[in-house]
Tab-separated table of C-alpha atoms and ligand atoms in Angstrom:
chain	number	residue	atom	x	y	z
A	1	MET	CA	72.723	94.557	109.371
A	2	PHE	CA	71.088	97.926	110.693
A	3	LYS	CA	67.445	97.740	111.142
A	4	SER	CA	65.543	97.348	107.979
A	5	GLU	CA	64.187	101.121	108.361
A	6	VAL	CA	67.863	102.422	107.871
A	7	TYR	CA	67.841	100.919	104.154
A	8	THR	CA	64.397	101.556	103.565
A	9	LYS	CA	64.738	105.496	104.458
A	10	ARG	CA	67.915	105.699	102.298
A	11	ARG	CA	66.225	104.078	99.416
A	12	GLU	CA	63.422	106.659	99.982
A	13	GLU	CA	65.762	109.446	100.099
A	14	LEU	CA	67.240	108.287	96.645
A	15	HIS	CA	63.943	107.895	95.084
A	16	LYS	CA	63.417	111.862	95.868
A	17	LYS	CA	66.772	112.610	94.398
A	18	ILE	CA	66.395	110.679	91.148
A	19	LYS	CA	63.137	111.207	89.010
A	20	SER	CA	63.079	108.822	86.400
A	21	GLY	CA	64.339	105.693	85.024
A	22	ILE	CA	65.823	102.401	86.947
A	23	ALA	CA	68.931	101.869	89.007
A	24	LEU	CA	71.194	98.856	89.264
A	25	PHE	CA	72.825	97.786	92.175
A	26	ILE	CA	75.031	94.759	91.724
A	27	SER	CA	76.517	93.074	94.419
A	28	ASN	CA	79.913	91.420	94.429
A	29	ILE	CA	80.307	87.763	93.818
A	30	GLU	CA	83.119	85.577	95.146
A	31	ALA	CA	86.453	85.978	93.440
A	32	PRO	CA	88.577	82.704	92.969
A	33	LEU	CA	91.898	82.777	94.370
A	34	ASN	CA	93.847	80.054	92.512
A	35	TYR	CA	90.972	77.716	91.427
A	36	PRO	CA	86.987	78.498	91.368
A	37	ALA	CA	85.906	77.138	94.503
A	38	ASN	CA	88.912	78.756	96.557
A	39	THR	CA	88.106	82.206	97.003
A	40	TYR	CA	89.337	85.492	98.330
A	41	HIS	CA	87.727	86.613	101.421
A	42	PHE	CA	84.217	87.899	100.289
A	43	ARG	CA	84.009	91.881	100.749
A	44	GLN	CA	80.559	93.164	99.608
A	45	ASP	CA	80.103	96.118	97.364
A	46	SER	CA	79.809	99.216	99.632
A	47	ASP	CA	76.672	100.813	97.536
A	48	PHE	CA	74.950	97.741	97.469
A	49	LEU	CA	75.687	97.358	101.441
A	50	TYR	CA	74.505	100.979	101.992
A	51	PHE	CA	71.330	100.671	100.449
A	52	PHE	CA	70.400	96.910	100.605
A	53	GLY	CA	72.853	95.658	103.750
A	54	ILE	CA	72.679	92.213	102.416
A	55	ASP	CA	76.186	90.872	102.875
A	56	LEU	CA	76.324	88.038	100.619
A	57	PRO	CA	77.254	87.402	97.068
A	58	GLY	CA	74.868	87.251	94.057
A	59	PHE	CA	72.261	89.588	94.404
A	60	THR	CA	71.227	92.608	92.217
A	61	GLY	CA	68.874	95.426	93.833
A	62	VAL	CA	66.743	97.161	91.366
A	63	MET	CA	65.166	100.749	92.080
A	64	ASP	CA	62.633	102.075	89.935
A	65	PHE	CA	62.154	105.697	90.064
A	66	ASP	CA	58.908	105.923	87.715
A	67	SER	CA	56.973	103.377	89.966
A	68	GLY	CA	58.706	104.070	93.286
A	69	LYS	CA	59.349	100.213	93.686
A	70	ASP	CA	62.335	98.299	94.841
A	71	ARG	CA	63.022	94.787	94.006
A	72	LEU	CA	65.835	92.417	94.835
A	73	PHE	CA	66.826	89.738	92.257
A	74	GLY	CA	68.551	86.529	93.331
A	75	ASN	CA	68.261	82.928	93.681
A	76	ASP	CA	67.244	80.720	96.737
A	77	TYR	CA	70.156	78.359	97.679
A	78	GLU	CA	69.710	74.776	96.657
A	79	MET	CA	70.166	71.329	98.560
A	80	ASP	CA	73.746	71.236	96.894
A	81	ASP	CA	74.568	74.645	98.554
A	82	ILE	CA	73.162	73.952	101.746
A	83	ILE	CA	75.129	70.568	102.120
A	84	TRP	CA	78.444	72.650	101.982
A	85	MET	CA	77.051	75.846	103.441
A	86	GLY	CA	74.342	74.847	106.045
A	87	PRO	CA	70.930	76.209	105.924
A	88	GLN	CA	70.670	79.695	104.603
A	89	PRO	CA	67.807	81.980	104.462
A	90	THR	CA	65.637	82.433	101.470
A	91	ILE	CA	65.811	85.526	99.254
A	92	LYS	CA	62.414	86.629	100.451
A	93	GLU	CA	63.730	86.535	104.173
A	94	LEU	CA	67.020	88.481	103.124
A	95	ALA	CA	64.635	91.019	101.203
A	96	MET	CA	62.395	91.517	104.475
A	97	LYS	CA	65.880	92.151	106.301
A	98	CYS	CA	66.184	95.506	104.210
A	99	GLY	CA	62.495	96.342	103.832
A	100	ILE	CA	61.808	94.854	100.304
A	101	THR	CA	58.851	92.502	99.796
A	102	ASP	CA	59.127	91.946	95.985
A	103	THR	CA	61.915	89.441	94.942
A	104	ALA	CA	62.546	87.626	91.844
A	105	PRO	CA	65.240	84.982	90.359
A	106	THR	CA	68.231	86.381	88.682
A	107	THR	CA	66.984	85.232	85.224
A	108	LYS	CA	63.836	87.901	85.642
A	109	LEU	CA	66.753	90.643	85.512
A	110	GLU	CA	67.402	89.956	82.027
A	111	GLU	CA	63.727	90.296	81.164
A	112	ILE	CA	62.986	93.648	83.120
A	113	ILE	CA	66.304	95.289	81.726
A	114	LYS	CA	65.365	93.993	78.058
A	115	ASP	CA	61.856	95.588	78.654
A	116	ALA	CA	63.585	98.832	79.884
A	117	LEU	CA	66.090	99.107	76.996
A	118	SER	CA	63.163	98.712	74.605
A	119	LYS	CA	61.356	101.586	75.951
A	120	LYS	CA	64.475	103.534	76.015
A	121	ARG	CA	64.304	104.047	79.648
A	122	LYS	CA	67.025	105.484	81.506
A	123	ILE	CA	69.263	102.538	83.309
A	124	HIS	CA	71.284	104.160	85.861
A	125	PHE	CA	74.315	102.337	87.635
A	126	LEU	CA	77.525	103.326	89.429
A	127	PRO	CA	81.011	102.752	87.729
A	128	PRO	CA	81.955	99.073	88.133
A	129	TYR	CA	85.239	98.338	89.589
A	130	ARG	CA	85.345	94.575	89.082
A	131	SER	CA	85.453	92.865	85.954
A	132	GLU	CA	83.027	90.405	86.878
A	133	THR	CA	80.436	93.355	87.166
A	134	LYS	CA	81.630	95.018	83.924
A	135	MET	CA	80.654	92.018	82.240
A	136	MET	CA	77.481	91.288	84.099
A	137	LEU	CA	76.557	95.339	82.796
A	138	GLY	CA	77.817	94.630	79.365
A	139	SER	CA	75.713	91.485	79.086
A	140	LEU	CA	72.668	93.028	80.186
A	141	LEU	CA	72.873	96.409	78.481
A	142	LYS	CA	74.234	94.677	75.541
A	143	GLU	CA	77.063	97.318	75.414
A	144	ASN	CA	81.125	96.665	75.383
A	145	PRO	CA	82.205	95.783	79.302
A	146	CYS	CA	85.005	98.043	78.751
A	147	GLN	CA	82.981	100.877	78.287
A	148	MET	CA	80.823	100.553	81.478
A	149	ILE	CA	82.830	102.999	83.593
A	150	THR	CA	82.188	105.851	81.059
A	151	LEU	CA	78.560	104.841	80.742
A	152	ALA	CA	77.897	105.181	84.200
A	153	SER	CA	75.198	107.521	85.641
A	154	VAL	CA	76.407	110.951	86.561
A	155	ASP	CA	73.194	111.923	88.313
A	156	LEU	CA	73.101	108.354	90.437
A	157	ILE	CA	77.035	109.097	91.292
A	158	LYS	CA	76.204	112.292	92.522
A	159	ALA	CA	73.125	111.606	94.404
A	160	VAL	CA	74.952	108.406	95.801
A	161	ILE	CA	77.658	110.973	97.072
A	162	SER	CA	75.553	113.430	98.594
A	163	MET	CA	74.089	110.782	100.774
A	164	ARG	CA	76.954	108.681	101.753
A	165	SER	CA	79.227	111.555	102.368
A	166	ILE	CA	76.815	112.819	105.698
A	167	LYS	CA	77.291	110.020	108.031
A	168	GLU	CA	74.249	108.631	109.901
A	169	LYS	CA	74.427	108.148	113.762
A	170	VAL	CA	74.357	104.306	113.310
A	171	GLU	CA	77.287	104.945	110.780
A	172	ILE	CA	79.232	107.175	113.194
A	173	ASP	CA	78.856	104.527	115.819
A	174	GLU	CA	80.261	101.897	113.657
A	175	ILE	CA	83.210	103.933	112.634
A	176	GLU	CA	84.183	104.513	116.328
A	177	LYS	CA	84.086	100.809	117.070
A	178	ALA	CA	86.390	100.491	114.161
A	179	VAL	CA	88.853	103.029	115.461
A	180	ASP	CA	88.630	101.232	118.743
A	181	ILE	CA	89.892	98.040	116.838
A	182	ALA	CA	92.705	100.313	115.674
A	183	TYR	CA	93.402	101.219	119.065
A	184	GLU	CA	94.292	97.474	119.868
A	185	MET	CA	96.341	97.142	116.803
A	186	HIS	CA	98.288	100.323	117.330
A	187	VAL	CA	99.055	99.951	120.905
A	188	THR	CA	100.222	96.158	120.103
A	189	ALA	CA	102.279	97.523	117.550
A	190	MET	CA	104.404	99.986	119.687
A	191	LYS	CA	104.881	97.305	122.385
A	192	MET	CA	106.325	95.307	119.893
A	193	CYS	CA	108.478	97.815	118.108
A	194	LYS	CA	111.953	96.285	119.493
A	195	GLN	CA	115.128	95.535	118.068
A	196	GLY	CA	115.438	92.318	116.242
A	197	VAL	CA	111.555	91.660	115.952
A	198	ARG	CA	110.805	91.211	112.275
A	199	GLU	CA	108.240	93.438	110.638
A	200	GLN	CA	106.434	90.483	109.522
A	201	ASP	CA	105.603	89.439	113.085
A	202	ILE	CA	103.751	92.641	113.941
A	203	PHE	CA	102.092	92.790	110.670
A	204	GLY	CA	100.813	89.228	111.336
A	205	THR	CA	99.718	90.164	114.695
A	206	LEU	CA	97.581	93.136	113.956
A	207	GLU	CA	95.835	91.239	111.144
A	208	GLY	CA	94.968	88.791	113.756
A	209	ILE	CA	93.678	91.723	115.977
A	210	ALA	CA	91.495	92.940	113.132
A	211	LEU	CA	90.212	89.886	112.274
A	212	ALA	CA	89.569	88.613	115.806
A	213	LYS	CA	87.725	91.710	116.737
A	214	GLY	CA	85.950	92.823	113.339
A	215	GLY	CA	85.823	92.070	109.950
A	216	GLY	CA	89.461	92.320	109.129
A	217	THR	CA	91.440	95.026	108.047
A	218	SER	CA	90.016	97.812	106.030
A	219	PHE	CA	93.167	98.189	103.770
A	220	PRO	CA	96.486	96.191	103.197
A	221	ILE	CA	98.860	97.060	106.244
A	222	ILE	CA	101.390	99.696	106.007
A	223	LEU	CA	103.965	98.506	108.513
A	224	SER	CA	107.636	99.221	107.669
A	225	VAL	CA	110.808	101.158	109.079
A	226	ASP	CA	110.996	102.203	105.210
A	227	GLY	CA	108.278	104.677	105.965
A	228	GLN	CA	109.545	106.972	103.223
A	229	THR	CA	107.731	104.691	100.997
A	230	LEU	CA	104.262	105.796	101.444
A	231	HIS	CA	102.316	102.955	100.864
A	232	ASN	CA	104.692	100.115	101.759
A	233	HIS	CA	103.253	96.703	101.790
A	234	ALA	CA	106.563	94.820	102.270
A	235	HIS	CA	107.237	93.551	105.818
A	236	GLY	CA	110.592	92.001	105.384
A	237	ASN	CA	112.716	93.870	107.449
A	238	ILE	CA	114.308	93.222	111.073
A	239	LEU	CA	113.840	96.358	113.201
A	240	ARG	CA	117.159	97.946	114.440
A	241	LYS	CA	117.609	100.780	116.611
A	242	GLY	CA	117.982	104.095	114.998
A	243	ARG	CA	114.829	103.697	112.603
A	244	MET	CA	111.150	104.558	113.258
A	245	MET	CA	108.444	102.031	112.221
A	246	VAL	CA	105.450	103.858	110.442
A	247	THR	CA	102.153	101.635	111.203
A	248	ASP	CA	99.470	102.591	108.939
A	249	ALA	CA	96.687	100.033	109.889
A	250	GLY	CA	92.980	100.237	110.445
A	251	ALA	CA	89.995	97.910	110.879
A	252	GLU	CA	86.589	97.355	109.425
A	253	THR	CA	83.565	96.467	111.891
A	254	ASN	CA	81.322	93.371	111.063
A	255	LEU	CA	79.421	95.933	109.118
A	256	HIS	CA	82.131	97.013	107.265
A	257	TYR	CA	82.628	100.631	108.350
A	258	ALA	CA	86.329	101.523	108.395
A	259	SER	CA	88.986	103.136	110.431
A	260	ASP	CA	92.488	104.244	109.211
A	261	ILE	CA	95.176	105.219	111.867
A	262	THR	CA	98.897	105.982	111.577
A	263	ARG	CA	101.459	106.117	114.159
A	264	THR	CA	105.285	106.026	113.740
A	265	THR	CA	107.304	104.608	116.428
A	266	PRO	CA	111.016	104.618	117.194
A	267	VAL	CA	112.574	100.794	117.269
A	268	GLY	CA	113.049	100.524	121.123
A	269	GLY	CA	110.751	102.827	122.124
A	270	LYS	CA	112.892	106.114	122.840
A	271	PHE	CA	113.049	108.955	120.293
A	272	SER	CA	116.446	110.258	119.535
A	273	PRO	CA	116.799	114.037	119.338
A	274	LYS	CA	116.722	113.967	115.538
A	275	GLN	CA	113.693	111.789	115.252
A	276	LYS	CA	112.015	113.855	118.054
A	277	ASP	CA	112.724	117.060	116.061
A	278	ILE	CA	110.770	115.565	113.115
A	279	TYR	CA	107.975	113.699	114.967
A	280	GLU	CA	107.306	116.755	116.828
A	281	ILE	CA	106.799	118.825	113.679
A	282	VAL	CA	104.350	116.289	111.984
A	283	LEU	CA	102.517	116.093	115.330
A	284	LYS	CA	102.104	119.732	115.499
A	285	ALA	CA	100.713	119.843	111.659
A	286	ASN	CA	98.266	116.671	112.936
A	287	THR	CA	97.057	118.406	115.944
A	288	GLU	CA	96.990	122.079	114.621
A	289	ALA	CA	94.922	120.779	111.524
A	290	ILE	CA	92.527	118.856	113.851
A	291	LYS	CA	92.100	121.626	116.164
A	292	ALA	CA	91.067	123.931	112.966
A	293	THR	CA	88.497	121.422	111.774
A	294	ARG	CA	85.194	122.779	111.642
A	295	PRO	CA	82.216	123.242	108.969
A	296	GLY	CA	83.233	125.806	106.534
A	297	ILE	CA	86.568	125.304	106.381
A	298	SER	CA	87.809	123.334	103.198
A	299	ASN	CA	89.938	120.072	103.227
A	300	ARG	CA	92.199	122.238	100.818
A	301	ASP	CA	92.640	125.076	103.375
A	302	LEU	CA	93.851	122.849	106.073
A	303	HIS	CA	95.862	121.112	103.607
A	304	PHE	CA	97.829	124.223	103.181
A	305	MET	CA	97.628	124.997	106.784
A	306	ALA	CA	99.516	121.801	107.842
A	307	CYS	CA	101.975	122.161	104.763
A	308	LYS	CA	102.963	125.811	106.257
A	309	ILE	CA	103.459	124.392	109.628
A	310	ILE	CA	105.732	121.788	108.344
A	311	THR	CA	107.783	124.082	106.156
A	312	THR	CA	108.090	126.835	108.923
A	313	GLU	CA	109.527	124.127	111.488
A	314	MET	CA	111.442	122.584	108.665
A	315	LYS	CA	112.852	125.916	108.069
A	316	SER	CA	113.575	126.375	111.943
A	317	LEU	CA	115.704	122.986	111.771
A	318	GLY	CA	117.660	124.673	108.721
A	319	LEU	CA	116.214	121.858	106.301
A	320	MET	CA	114.273	124.533	104.371
A	321	LYS	CA	114.632	128.488	104.070
A	322	GLY	CA	113.026	131.573	102.272
A	323	ASP	CA	109.596	132.499	102.710
A	324	VAL	CA	107.055	130.039	103.793
A	325	ASP	CA	104.015	131.181	101.722
A	326	GLU	CA	106.372	131.480	98.685
A	327	ALA	CA	107.810	128.160	99.167
A	328	VAL	CA	104.203	126.470	99.788
A	329	ALA	CA	102.762	128.310	96.805
A	330	ALA	CA	105.732	126.893	94.365
A	331	GLY	CA	105.326	123.465	95.902
A	332	ALA	CA	108.778	122.914	97.584
A	333	HIS	CA	107.073	121.561	100.631
A	334	ALA	CA	106.009	118.469	98.492
A	335	LEU	CA	109.286	117.281	98.803
A	336	PHE	CA	109.049	116.239	102.215
A	337	MET	CA	104.901	115.877	102.212
A	338	PRO	CA	103.900	114.751	98.778
A	339	HIS	CA	100.358	113.628	99.508
A	340	GLY	CA	97.307	115.291	100.682
A	341	LEU	CA	96.296	115.799	104.232
A	342	GLY	CA	93.358	113.304	104.256
A	343	HIS	CA	90.366	111.930	102.647
A	344	MET	CA	86.801	110.861	103.508
A	345	MET	CA	86.112	107.425	105.437
A	346	GLY	CA	83.204	105.574	105.731
A	347	LEU	CA	82.097	101.970	104.409
A	348	ASP	CA	85.329	102.398	102.127
A	349	VAL	CA	88.639	103.535	103.838
A	350	HIS	CA	88.934	106.042	101.131
A	351	ASP	CA	85.224	106.616	100.885
A	352	MET	CA	83.558	106.034	97.483
A	353	GLU	CA	86.772	106.354	95.788
A	354	ALA	CA	85.273	103.950	93.346
A	355	LEU	CA	82.515	106.611	92.211
A	356	GLY	CA	85.456	109.194	91.302
A	357	GLU	CA	87.683	111.098	93.328
A	358	ASN	CA	86.779	114.093	91.458
A	359	PHE	CA	83.098	114.022	92.048
A	360	ILE	CA	83.657	113.680	95.763
A	361	GLY	CA	86.298	116.255	96.418
A	362	TYR	CA	86.113	118.772	93.335
A	363	ASN	CA	83.127	120.492	91.455
A	364	ASP	CA	82.698	122.818	88.649
A	365	GLU	CA	84.145	125.715	90.847
A	366	VAL	CA	87.101	123.829	92.717
A	367	LYS	CA	89.486	122.137	90.118
A	368	ARG	CA	92.060	119.779	90.999
A	369	SER	CA	95.627	121.414	91.055
A	370	ASP	CA	98.084	119.815	88.589
A	371	GLN	CA	101.252	120.772	90.929
A	372	PHE	CA	103.250	117.923	92.395
A	373	GLY	CA	102.049	117.194	95.897
A	374	THR	CA	98.915	119.137	95.871
A	375	ALA	CA	97.495	117.069	92.760
A	376	PHE	CA	97.338	114.005	95.396
A	377	LEU	CA	94.731	115.962	97.390
A	378	ARG	CA	91.631	113.965	97.316
A	379	PHE	CA	89.140	116.397	98.455
A	380	ALA	CA	89.364	120.094	98.465
A	381	LEU	CA	85.877	121.260	99.569
A	382	PRO	CA	84.656	122.862	102.396
A	383	TYR	CA	83.704	120.345	105.438
A	384	LYS	CA	79.781	119.607	106.327
A	385	PRO	CA	78.617	118.410	109.560
A	386	GLY	CA	78.535	114.729	109.241
A	387	HIS	CA	81.590	114.145	107.062
A	388	VAL	CA	84.436	111.974	108.439
A	389	PHE	CA	87.823	112.663	107.443
A	390	THR	CA	91.380	111.341	108.042
A	391	ILE	CA	93.796	114.077	109.088
A	392	GLU	CA	97.337	112.513	108.228
A	393	PRO	CA	100.280	114.814	107.933
A	394	GLY	CA	103.749	113.396	107.083
A	395	CYS	CA	107.193	113.764	106.844
A	396	TYR	CA	109.455	111.837	104.431
A	397	PHE	CA	112.903	111.551	103.194
A	398	ILE	CA	112.570	109.703	100.001
A	399	PRO	CA	116.072	109.411	98.532
A	400	GLU	CA	115.281	108.991	95.072
A	401	LEU	CA	113.045	112.297	95.072
A	402	ILE	CA	115.741	114.047	96.956
A	403	GLU	CA	118.609	112.977	94.463
A	404	LYS	CA	116.416	113.979	91.406
A	405	TRP	CA	115.242	117.510	92.691
A	406	LYS	CA	118.966	117.911	93.908
A	407	SER	CA	120.529	116.954	90.892
A	408	GLU	CA	117.919	119.122	88.782
A	409	GLY	CA	118.702	122.248	91.248
A	410	LYS	CA	114.848	122.269	91.646
A	411	PHE	CA	113.833	124.714	94.599
A	412	LYS	CA	117.270	125.544	95.911
A	413	ASP	CA	116.061	128.608	97.338
A	414	PHE	CA	113.789	126.742	99.491
A	415	ILE	CA	115.585	123.572	100.403
A	416	ASN	CA	118.660	123.045	101.977
A	417	TYR	CA	119.957	120.002	100.371
A	418	SER	CA	123.259	119.557	102.333
A	419	LYS	CA	121.301	119.450	105.727
A	420	ILE	CA	118.926	116.872	104.557
A	421	GLU	CA	121.695	114.464	104.688
A	422	ASP	CA	121.752	114.226	108.609
A	423	TYR	CA	118.009	113.243	108.756
A	424	MET	CA	117.733	110.513	105.985
A	425	SER	CA	117.832	107.476	108.703
A	426	ILE	CA	114.494	108.612	109.743
A	427	GLY	CA	112.929	107.151	106.618
A	428	GLY	CA	109.200	108.758	107.270
A	429	ILE	CA	106.883	109.766	109.638
A	430	ARG	CA	103.028	109.843	109.400
A	431	ILE	CA	100.356	110.600	111.917
A	432	GLU	CA	96.675	109.827	111.057
A	433	ASP	CA	93.526	110.167	112.859
A	434	ASP	CA	89.924	109.733	112.032
A	435	VAL	CA	87.545	112.939	112.525
A	436	LEU	CA	84.101	113.530	112.515
A	437	ILE	CA	82.928	117.114	111.718
A	438	THR	CA	80.179	118.292	113.857
A	439	GLU	CA	77.901	121.209	113.984
A	440	ASN	CA	80.276	123.492	115.795
A	441	GLY	CA	83.475	122.037	115.272
A	442	HIS	CA	84.924	118.357	115.434
A	443	LYS	CA	85.233	115.068	117.314
A	444	VAL	CA	88.388	112.753	117.118
A	445	LEU	CA	86.489	109.489	116.779
A	446	GLY	CA	87.602	106.257	119.269
A	447	LYS	CA	89.545	105.790	122.096
A	448	PRO	CA	92.689	108.220	122.034
A	449	ILE	CA	95.732	106.183	120.579
A	450	PRO	CA	99.042	107.262	122.155
A	451	LYS	CA	100.325	109.922	119.905
A	452	THR	CA	102.738	112.512	121.725
A	453	VAL	CA	106.510	111.546	122.246
A	454	LYS	CA	105.735	111.160	126.021
A	455	GLU	CA	102.535	108.662	125.295
A	456	VAL	CA	104.602	106.694	122.655
A	457	GLU	CA	107.559	106.312	124.795
A	458	SER	CA	105.340	105.437	127.817
A	459	ILE	CA	103.446	102.642	126.033
A	460	CYS	CA	106.682	101.351	124.777
A	461	SER	CA	108.445	101.093	127.879
B	1	LIG	N1	95.754	103.975	104.409
B	1	LIG	C1	96.079	104.606	103.411
B	1	LIG	C2	95.781	105.853	103.651
B	1	LIG	O1	96.215	106.704	104.722
B	1	LIG	O2	95.569	106.757	102.654
B	2	LIG	MN1	96.193	105.514	106.673
B	3	LIG	MN1	94.227	107.749	105.154
């Protein structure tokens, strides 16, 4: 945990933003894998972590915006628990660690909610994403658990987003640690990227590094020579010369801050001329977008800048044609880059996504596009100092999508379908870094991970 003042200060800030009612922050609980006592790796709820810091299941934090008081609900461990788990802190001791003095057993929670309901007080909560949290809320509030997402407090969502979006120094330090773990993971993947090696061998090795150095991976590792599948969680291939391995992998620190890095490596460590052609395009989109990152410019502007770089360069290779601005405005580039340039990152790898993407990255003035490709942009607003974003352009040869568009004659004025055939074996290329927006510009976080053709070839050799 951070020092108790960090959590006290955050809660004080939230008290200033919300004027009345009470807020419930429900921690996650253990989730059974194949029988109740055999559980998945425990991951605390990120909002609970942000305001209360306690990394254990079964607690609820309540903030009363009228009285200004905070209280932690939970039960002390009993002898039956201690026999299996060893000595545990009391709830009072845990509460002190996040600056709270007032605690109560879980059974008391029902009473105070009942009382609040009877007085028609507003009960704020964030959109639950786990069934057990929906059930608990439904039971406390006497509502249908299936409705709990729609009943979440928009005021609380907006207040929490405004706070969690701007990273504190202690958080940035944690994210840098997470990127440094990713450095170890990616350099290891590059060194292992040799003919005859199984993807699973590399995948398992990276998982081990993330667990040995921090809190494990920040999302299921994407590692495949079938990089054209954007989130490919299968690792069954054997590496063969002529393919490129996309490794999209990040770690959590022990305090659960994330990194999210992608590198693409030619099997055997040497780029072929065609692989290099496409790699250099994605690299240019990545480095130019990072260079332009500063407060005031929007993630959507930067996204289109990267799309235009990709379109211009694909045109010079003969894969695209026509006017670049028109092609991008029409959405033709999305054949090769059907996703957004990046997303916020912090305690969640897609930071705060559970609170609703449109609350984070859009507002009343800036609405989400419904055009294929641009619709997947998670954030369209201007950057502010303290934001942490991924910059992750990519270029993919997705056989099913190419075949569909080709058969429909879609964008035939912008795409040279006959030329695409020469590049299909590339699969996909993505290059992703984690960037802090500073007062005057940006800072790429963590130890630089090999990225240029020369750097990648040198590490692989
Ligand atoms: N790791 C998934 C992504 O890059 O968004
Ligand atoms: Mn990623
Ligand atoms: Mn990402």
